[in-house]
Tab-separated table of C-alpha atoms and ligand atoms in Angstrom:
chain	number	residue	atom	x	y	z
A	1	MET	CA	-51.245	58.922	-106.268
A	2	GLU	CA	-50.097	61.123	-103.410
A	3	LEU	CA	-46.577	62.223	-104.383
A	4	THR	CA	-45.056	63.238	-101.050
A	5	GLY	CA	-42.244	60.805	-100.260
A	6	LYS	CA	-42.675	58.870	-103.514
A	7	THR	CA	-39.695	58.201	-105.806
A	8	VAL	CA	-39.937	59.426	-109.389
A	9	LEU	CA	-37.446	58.487	-112.115
A	10	ILE	CA	-37.254	60.945	-115.020
A	11	THR	CA	-35.258	60.284	-118.191
A	12	GLY	CA	-34.011	63.222	-120.251
A	13	ALA	CA	-33.918	65.427	-117.153
A	14	SER	CA	-30.937	67.599	-118.136
A	15	MET	CA	-33.008	70.164	-120.057
A	16	GLY	CA	-36.395	71.021	-121.550
A	17	ILE	CA	-39.510	69.175	-120.423
A	18	GLY	CA	-37.481	66.713	-118.304
A	19	GLU	CA	-35.832	69.523	-116.365
A	20	ALA	CA	-39.254	71.109	-115.780
A	21	LEU	CA	-40.639	67.736	-114.663
A	22	ALA	CA	-37.801	67.458	-112.121
A	23	GLU	CA	-38.718	70.864	-110.690
A	24	ALA	CA	-42.459	70.133	-110.615
A	25	PHE	CA	-42.178	66.692	-108.980
A	26	ALA	CA	-39.599	67.970	-106.444
A	27	GLU	CA	-41.993	70.779	-105.567
A	28	ALA	CA	-44.740	68.169	-105.115
A	29	GLY	CA	-42.608	66.470	-102.429
A	30	ALA	CA	-41.158	63.552	-104.399
A	31	HIS	CA	-37.654	62.048	-104.262
A	32	LEU	CA	-36.031	62.022	-107.691
A	33	VAL	CA	-33.769	59.855	-109.802
A	34	LEU	CA	-32.701	61.943	-112.793
A	35	ALA	CA	-31.104	60.481	-115.916
A	36	ALA	CA	-29.528	61.960	-119.066
A	37	ARG	CA	-26.167	61.792	-120.845
A	38	ASN	CA	-24.878	65.283	-120.013
A	39	GLU	CA	-23.552	64.822	-116.483
A	40	GLY	CA	-22.742	68.521	-115.967
A	41	ARG	CA	-26.196	69.821	-116.877
A	42	LEU	CA	-27.880	66.996	-114.989
A	43	GLY	CA	-25.854	67.809	-111.845
A	44	GLU	CA	-26.942	71.442	-112.054
A	45	VAL	CA	-30.604	70.421	-112.323
A	46	ALA	CA	-30.210	68.003	-109.386
A	47	ASN	CA	-28.629	70.711	-107.201
A	48	ARG	CA	-31.352	73.180	-108.022
A	49	VAL	CA	-34.345	70.888	-107.433
A	50	GLY	CA	-32.727	69.526	-104.248
A	51	ARG	CA	-33.700	72.750	-102.481
A	52	HIS	CA	-37.266	71.418	-102.192
A	53	GLY	CA	-35.985	68.968	-99.564
A	54	GLY	CA	-36.425	65.575	-101.247
A	55	LYS	CA	-33.583	63.181	-102.030
A	56	VAL	CA	-32.189	63.674	-105.535
A	57	LEU	CA	-29.852	61.388	-107.440
A	58	ALA	CA	-28.363	62.288	-110.830
A	59	VAL	CA	-27.297	59.322	-112.951
A	60	ALA	CA	-25.374	59.895	-116.179
A	61	ALA	CA	-26.965	57.375	-118.529
A	62	ASP	CA	-27.604	56.877	-122.223
A	63	VAL	CA	-30.976	55.130	-122.134
A	64	THR	CA	-30.383	53.523	-125.530
A	65	ARG	CA	-27.627	51.438	-123.879
A	66	GLU	CA	-28.702	48.291	-122.048
A	67	ASP	CA	-25.781	48.510	-119.576
A	68	ASP	CA	-26.726	52.110	-118.685
A	69	VAL	CA	-30.336	51.078	-118.066
A	70	GLN	CA	-29.109	48.296	-115.774
A	71	LYS	CA	-26.897	50.830	-113.950
A	72	LEU	CA	-29.938	53.090	-113.604
A	73	LEU	CA	-31.901	50.195	-112.125
A	74	THR	CA	-29.180	49.345	-109.605
A	75	VAL	CA	-28.344	52.850	-108.388
A	76	GLY	CA	-31.840	54.258	-108.931
A	77	THR	CA	-33.558	51.731	-106.692
A	78	HIS	CA	-30.818	52.206	-104.085
A	79	LEU	CA	-31.917	55.821	-103.359
A	80	THR	CA	-35.113	54.899	-101.454
A	81	GLY	CA	-35.472	51.184	-102.182
A	82	ARG	CA	-38.279	51.771	-104.690
A	83	VAL	CA	-39.369	53.603	-107.815
A	84	ASP	CA	-43.048	54.598	-107.769
A	85	VAL	CA	-43.197	56.605	-110.991
A	86	LEU	CA	-41.180	55.998	-114.161
A	87	ILE	CA	-41.296	58.885	-116.651
A	88	ASN	CA	-40.083	57.964	-120.126
A	89	ASN	CA	-39.383	61.504	-121.293
A	90	ALA	CA	-36.030	61.331	-123.131
A	91	GLY	CA	-36.718	61.685	-126.820
A	92	VAL	CA	-35.530	63.230	-130.031
A	93	GLY	CA	-37.207	64.871	-133.014
A	94	MET	CA	-36.550	63.982	-136.598
A	95	ASN	CA	-37.054	65.988	-139.803
A	96	GLY	CA	-37.186	65.026	-143.451
A	97	ALA	CA	-39.595	64.028	-146.194
A	98	VAL	CA	-40.286	60.285	-146.367
A	99	ALA	CA	-38.632	60.107	-149.789
A	100	ASP	CA	-35.377	61.491	-148.358
A	101	LEU	CA	-35.395	60.009	-144.836
A	102	ASP	CA	-31.935	59.318	-143.493
A	103	ILE	CA	-32.217	55.656	-142.488
A	104	ASP	CA	-29.518	55.850	-139.807
A	105	ALA	CA	-31.260	58.846	-138.233
A	106	LEU	CA	-34.586	56.980	-138.395
A	107	ARG	CA	-33.009	54.032	-136.542
A	108	GLN	CA	-31.559	56.409	-133.915
A	109	CYS	CA	-34.944	58.085	-133.452
A	110	LEU	CA	-36.764	54.762	-133.038
A	111	GLU	CA	-34.034	53.469	-130.703
A	112	LEU	CA	-34.458	56.424	-128.320
A	113	ASN	CA	-38.202	57.107	-128.657
A	114	VAL	CA	-39.480	53.511	-128.795
A	115	VAL	CA	-36.881	50.877	-127.833
A	116	ALA	CA	-35.418	52.745	-124.846
A	117	PRO	CA	-38.810	53.206	-123.114
A	118	VAL	CA	-39.406	49.464	-123.542
A	119	ARG	CA	-36.002	48.698	-121.977
A	120	LEU	CA	-36.823	50.968	-119.024
A	121	ILE	CA	-40.261	49.417	-118.587
A	122	GLN	CA	-38.730	45.937	-118.627
A	123	ALA	CA	-36.197	47.007	-115.985
A	124	PHE	CA	-38.544	48.858	-113.610
A	125	LEU	CA	-41.892	47.075	-113.964
A	126	PRO	CA	-40.869	44.188	-111.665
A	127	VAL	CA	-39.680	46.680	-109.020
A	128	MET	CA	-42.996	48.524	-109.144
A	129	ALA	CA	-45.034	45.337	-109.177
A	130	ALA	CA	-43.148	44.005	-106.135
A	131	ALA	CA	-43.979	47.246	-104.298
A	132	GLY	CA	-47.681	46.833	-105.101
A	133	GLY	CA	-47.949	49.248	-108.023
A	134	GLY	CA	-46.923	52.566	-109.508
A	135	SER	CA	-47.268	54.787	-112.549
A	136	ILE	CA	-45.519	54.762	-115.902
A	137	VAL	CA	-45.677	58.057	-117.784
A	138	GLN	CA	-44.954	57.937	-121.514
A	139	VAL	CA	-44.146	61.345	-122.982
A	140	SER	CA	-45.596	61.095	-126.474
A	141	SER	CA	-46.735	64.060	-128.597
A	142	VAL	CA	-49.695	65.404	-130.559
A	143	LEU	CA	-47.499	64.231	-133.464
A	144	GLY	CA	-48.147	60.718	-132.150
A	145	LYS	CA	-51.821	61.347	-132.936
A	146	VAL	CA	-51.590	63.330	-136.197
A	147	SER	CA	-48.901	62.933	-138.872
A	148	VAL	CA	-47.724	66.092	-140.600
A	149	PRO	CA	-45.384	66.547	-143.577
A	150	TYR	CA	-41.618	66.280	-143.058
A	151	THR	CA	-41.652	64.648	-139.610
A	152	ALA	CA	-42.715	61.106	-140.535
A	153	GLY	CA	-39.835	59.458	-138.643
A	154	TYR	CA	-40.801	61.258	-135.446
A	155	ASN	CA	-44.527	60.648	-136.071
A	156	ALA	CA	-43.812	56.932	-136.491
A	157	SER	CA	-41.838	56.777	-133.241
A	158	LYS	CA	-44.586	58.412	-131.173
A	159	TYR	CA	-47.390	56.372	-132.804
A	160	ALA	CA	-45.380	53.271	-131.896
A	161	LEU	CA	-44.869	54.501	-128.346
A	162	ASN	CA	-48.644	54.996	-128.011
A	163	ALA	CA	-49.259	51.436	-129.210
A	164	ILE	CA	-46.860	50.117	-126.585
A	165	SER	CA	-48.486	52.248	-123.886
A	166	ASP	CA	-51.981	51.029	-124.788
A	167	ALA	CA	-50.961	47.361	-124.631
A	168	LEU	CA	-48.917	47.822	-121.460
A	169	ARG	CA	-51.854	49.559	-119.747
A	170	LEU	CA	-53.927	46.387	-120.183
A	171	GLU	CA	-51.090	44.038	-119.237
A	172	ALA	CA	-49.954	45.920	-116.125
A	173	ALA	CA	-53.317	46.901	-114.614
A	174	ALA	CA	-53.495	43.719	-112.548
A	175	LYS	CA	-50.126	44.612	-111.013
A	176	GLY	CA	-51.503	47.966	-109.824
A	177	ILE	CA	-49.574	49.890	-112.469
A	178	THR	CA	-51.165	52.857	-114.222
A	179	VAL	CA	-49.932	53.855	-117.682
A	180	ILE	CA	-50.317	57.515	-118.585
A	181	SER	CA	-49.786	58.807	-122.146
A	182	VAL	CA	-48.970	62.498	-122.427
A	183	TYR	CA	-49.391	64.359	-125.731
A	184	PRO	CA	-47.739	67.773	-125.553
A	185	GLY	CA	-48.080	70.174	-128.446
A	186	SER	CA	-45.216	72.366	-129.597
A	187	THR	CA	-43.210	73.190	-126.466
A	188	GLU	CA	-40.359	75.629	-125.739
A	189	SER	CA	-37.216	73.519	-125.191
A	190	ASN	CA	-34.036	72.475	-127.027
A	191	PHE	CA	-36.059	69.923	-128.994
A	192	ARG	CA	-35.824	71.630	-132.406
A	193	ALA	CA	-32.080	72.315	-132.066
A	194	ASN	CA	-31.466	68.681	-131.036
A	195	SER	CA	-33.603	67.117	-133.789
A	196	LEU	CA	-32.120	64.557	-136.193
A	197	GLY	CA	-32.425	64.473	-139.950
A	198	ALA	CA	-32.471	67.187	-142.573
A	199	PRO	CA	-32.395	70.718	-141.227
A	200	GLY	CA	-34.745	73.288	-142.678
A	201	ALA	CA	-38.030	71.468	-142.160
A	202	PRO	CA	-40.833	73.955	-142.700
A	203	LYS	CA	-41.867	75.842	-139.622
A	204	VAL	CA	-45.604	75.805	-139.108
A	205	ARG	CA	-46.169	77.190	-135.668
A	206	LEU	CA	-49.687	77.555	-134.364
A	207	TYR	CA	-48.798	78.218	-130.742
A	208	ARG	CA	-46.189	77.034	-128.262
A	209	MET	CA	-46.430	76.101	-124.585
A	210	THR	CA	-43.710	76.190	-121.922
A	211	SER	CA	-42.025	73.097	-120.507
A	212	ASP	CA	-43.291	74.174	-117.073
A	213	THR	CA	-46.899	74.037	-118.296
A	214	VAL	CA	-46.342	70.483	-119.563
A	215	ALA	CA	-44.646	69.446	-116.317
A	216	ARG	CA	-47.391	70.815	-114.069
A	217	ARG	CA	-50.012	69.006	-116.181
A	218	VAL	CA	-48.067	65.731	-115.782
A	219	VAL	CA	-47.942	66.122	-111.985
A	220	THR	CA	-51.743	66.531	-111.926
A	221	ALA	CA	-52.179	63.528	-114.232
A	222	VAL	CA	-50.070	61.278	-111.985
A	223	LYS	CA	-51.938	62.428	-108.881
A	224	ARG	CA	-55.276	61.658	-110.578
A	225	GLY	CA	-54.141	58.496	-112.395
A	226	GLU	CA	-55.307	59.797	-115.779
A	227	ARG	CA	-55.076	57.755	-118.991
A	228	ASP	CA	-54.558	60.175	-121.903
A	229	VAL	CA	-53.264	63.647	-121.201
A	230	PHE	CA	-53.447	66.621	-123.536
A	231	VAL	CA	-51.816	69.708	-122.113
A	232	THR	CA	-54.222	72.178	-123.738
A	233	ARG	CA	-57.809	71.909	-124.959
A	234	LYS	CA	-56.607	73.166	-128.346
A	235	ASP	CA	-54.318	70.108	-128.713
A	236	ALA	CA	-57.145	67.746	-127.803
A	237	LEU	CA	-59.508	69.460	-130.217
A	238	LEU	CA	-57.001	69.419	-133.106
A	239	CYS	CA	-56.295	65.706	-132.638
A	240	TRP	CA	-59.995	64.896	-132.395
A	241	ALA	CA	-60.830	66.950	-135.502
A	242	ALA	CA	-57.961	65.450	-137.544
A	243	THR	CA	-59.145	61.937	-136.703
A	244	ARG	CA	-62.818	62.746	-137.248
A	245	PHE	CA	-62.342	64.688	-140.511
A	246	PRO	CA	-59.205	63.217	-142.093
A	247	ARG	CA	-59.711	64.583	-145.637
A	248	LEU	CA	-60.256	68.086	-144.373
A	249	ALA	CA	-57.179	67.716	-142.142
A	250	ASP	CA	-55.164	66.549	-145.188
A	251	ARG	CA	-56.196	69.654	-147.131
A	252	ILE	CA	-55.340	72.029	-144.292
A	253	LEU	CA	-51.981	70.379	-143.557
A	254	ARG	CA	-51.015	70.208	-147.256
A	255	THR	CA	-51.751	73.900	-147.659
A	256	ALA	CA	-50.031	74.896	-144.430
A	257	TYR	CA	-46.788	73.143	-145.396
A	258	ARG	CA	-46.894	73.785	-149.164
A	259	SER	CA	-45.067	77.033	-149.801
A	260	LYS	CA	-42.291	76.592	-147.255
B	1	NAP	N1	-40.556	70.222	-127.409
B	1	NAP	C1	-41.642	69.855	-128.055
B	1	NAP	O1	-42.188	70.611	-128.883
B	1	NAP	C2	-42.248	68.507	-127.754
B	1	NAP	C3	-43.609	68.317	-128.122
B	1	NAP	C4	-44.183	67.082	-127.863
B	1	NAP	C5	-43.459	66.076	-127.247
B	1	NAP	N2	-42.152	66.291	-126.907
B	1	NAP	C6	-41.427	65.177	-126.270
B	1	NAP	O2	-40.992	65.604	-124.994
B	1	NAP	C7	-39.825	64.858	-124.616
B	1	NAP	C8	-38.756	65.817	-124.125
B	1	NAP	O3	-38.371	66.659	-125.201
B	1	NAP	P1	-37.840	68.153	-124.988
B	1	NAP	O4	-38.731	69.044	-125.746
B	1	NAP	O5	-37.569	68.429	-123.561
B	1	NAP	O6	-36.454	68.043	-125.823
B	1	NAP	P2	-34.959	68.454	-125.426
B	1	NAP	O7	-34.942	69.826	-124.849
B	1	NAP	O8	-34.141	68.179	-126.633
B	1	NAP	O9	-34.565	67.426	-124.264
B	1	NAP	C9	-34.363	66.058	-124.539
B	1	NAP	C10	-33.810	65.368	-123.307
B	1	NAP	O10	-33.553	63.997	-123.635
B	1	NAP	C11	-32.230	63.664	-123.211
B	1	NAP	N3	-31.673	62.606	-124.048
B	1	NAP	C12	-31.475	62.619	-125.393
B	1	NAP	N4	-30.916	61.471	-125.775
B	1	NAP	C13	-30.751	60.710	-124.664
B	1	NAP	C14	-30.212	59.421	-124.421
B	1	NAP	N5	-29.734	58.659	-125.418
B	1	NAP	N6	-30.193	58.949	-123.143
B	1	NAP	C15	-30.677	59.714	-122.131
B	1	NAP	N7	-31.201	60.938	-122.303
B	1	NAP	C16	-31.238	61.427	-123.562
B	1	NAP	C17	-31.449	64.972	-123.331
B	1	NAP	O11	-30.339	65.010	-122.438
B	1	NAP	P3	-28.807	64.639	-122.813
B	1	NAP	O12	-28.516	65.280	-124.125
B	1	NAP	O13	-28.072	65.221	-121.647
B	1	NAP	O14	-28.759	63.151	-122.839
B	1	NAP	C18	-32.507	65.958	-122.830
B	1	NAP	O15	-32.486	66.013	-121.422
B	1	NAP	C19	-39.426	64.054	-125.858
B	1	NAP	O16	-39.883	62.728	-125.717
B	1	NAP	C20	-40.168	64.749	-126.989
B	1	NAP	O17	-40.434	63.877	-128.053
B	1	NAP	C21	-41.546	67.492	-127.136
């Protein structure tokens, strides 16, 4: 999809990967509808990315609330009369061993990472279909491909998101809608500080990418209409190897997380 003049809606745009996505899509010539709860931070992002010349609208919205999603639909489609790309980026991490999982935190994690994207898809799919098509980008994670110790709640949410994306891709193809799943690895952002659940989950850090790297990869993926998007070859290789050699992956992951 050529992005110049297209309208892109990004959830979770007040910081981290969402903020970087706003910058990257503005630079690519798109108009933007930006959503997050923190109105002040969102306004700052909107002002900054507005310098690229496209229209930018900041909408304070909690995407777990149905009335906020409806508000987003009403004011978001008012900006240019259409939304060509919906990016379900807002998300939250969650820590804790399965045996100790905080059930309220698990519900909150699933509400934001799984239910909210479905609400947004239900709101915006008809708008896209009426315009002849569009793209839906689902920001998942390598942890939606490989489960590791002490993040089962988060793993579950991203696995579920992938399942929804895979079904939606088949259902929406006839409407001209492309569904793109993005699987970033560990990324510099406020994600760890904002995570739910028990603090002190073991830190096993292989490498970390910047939010800008993720955002630029997403822009390319939307332009090309890709299906599954790993940001680095290393991520793709790790996910492939863990699926292909599950017992070996179990041994490595058990050892890596053991002594923490
Ligand atoms: N960072 C990583 O290592 C990593 C790796 C793989 C995948 N991801 C995924 O990338 C996405 C972005 O994460 P990030 O790293 O940028 O995390 P982040 O820095 O914590 O940013 C999360 C964003 O989501 C917004 N948000 C949270 N709850 C919301 C709600 N109820 N309604 C609307 N917006 C909400 C936050 O803004 P407000 O607080 O202003 O609402 C913020 O803009 C997530 O889906 C995450 O799972 C991250």
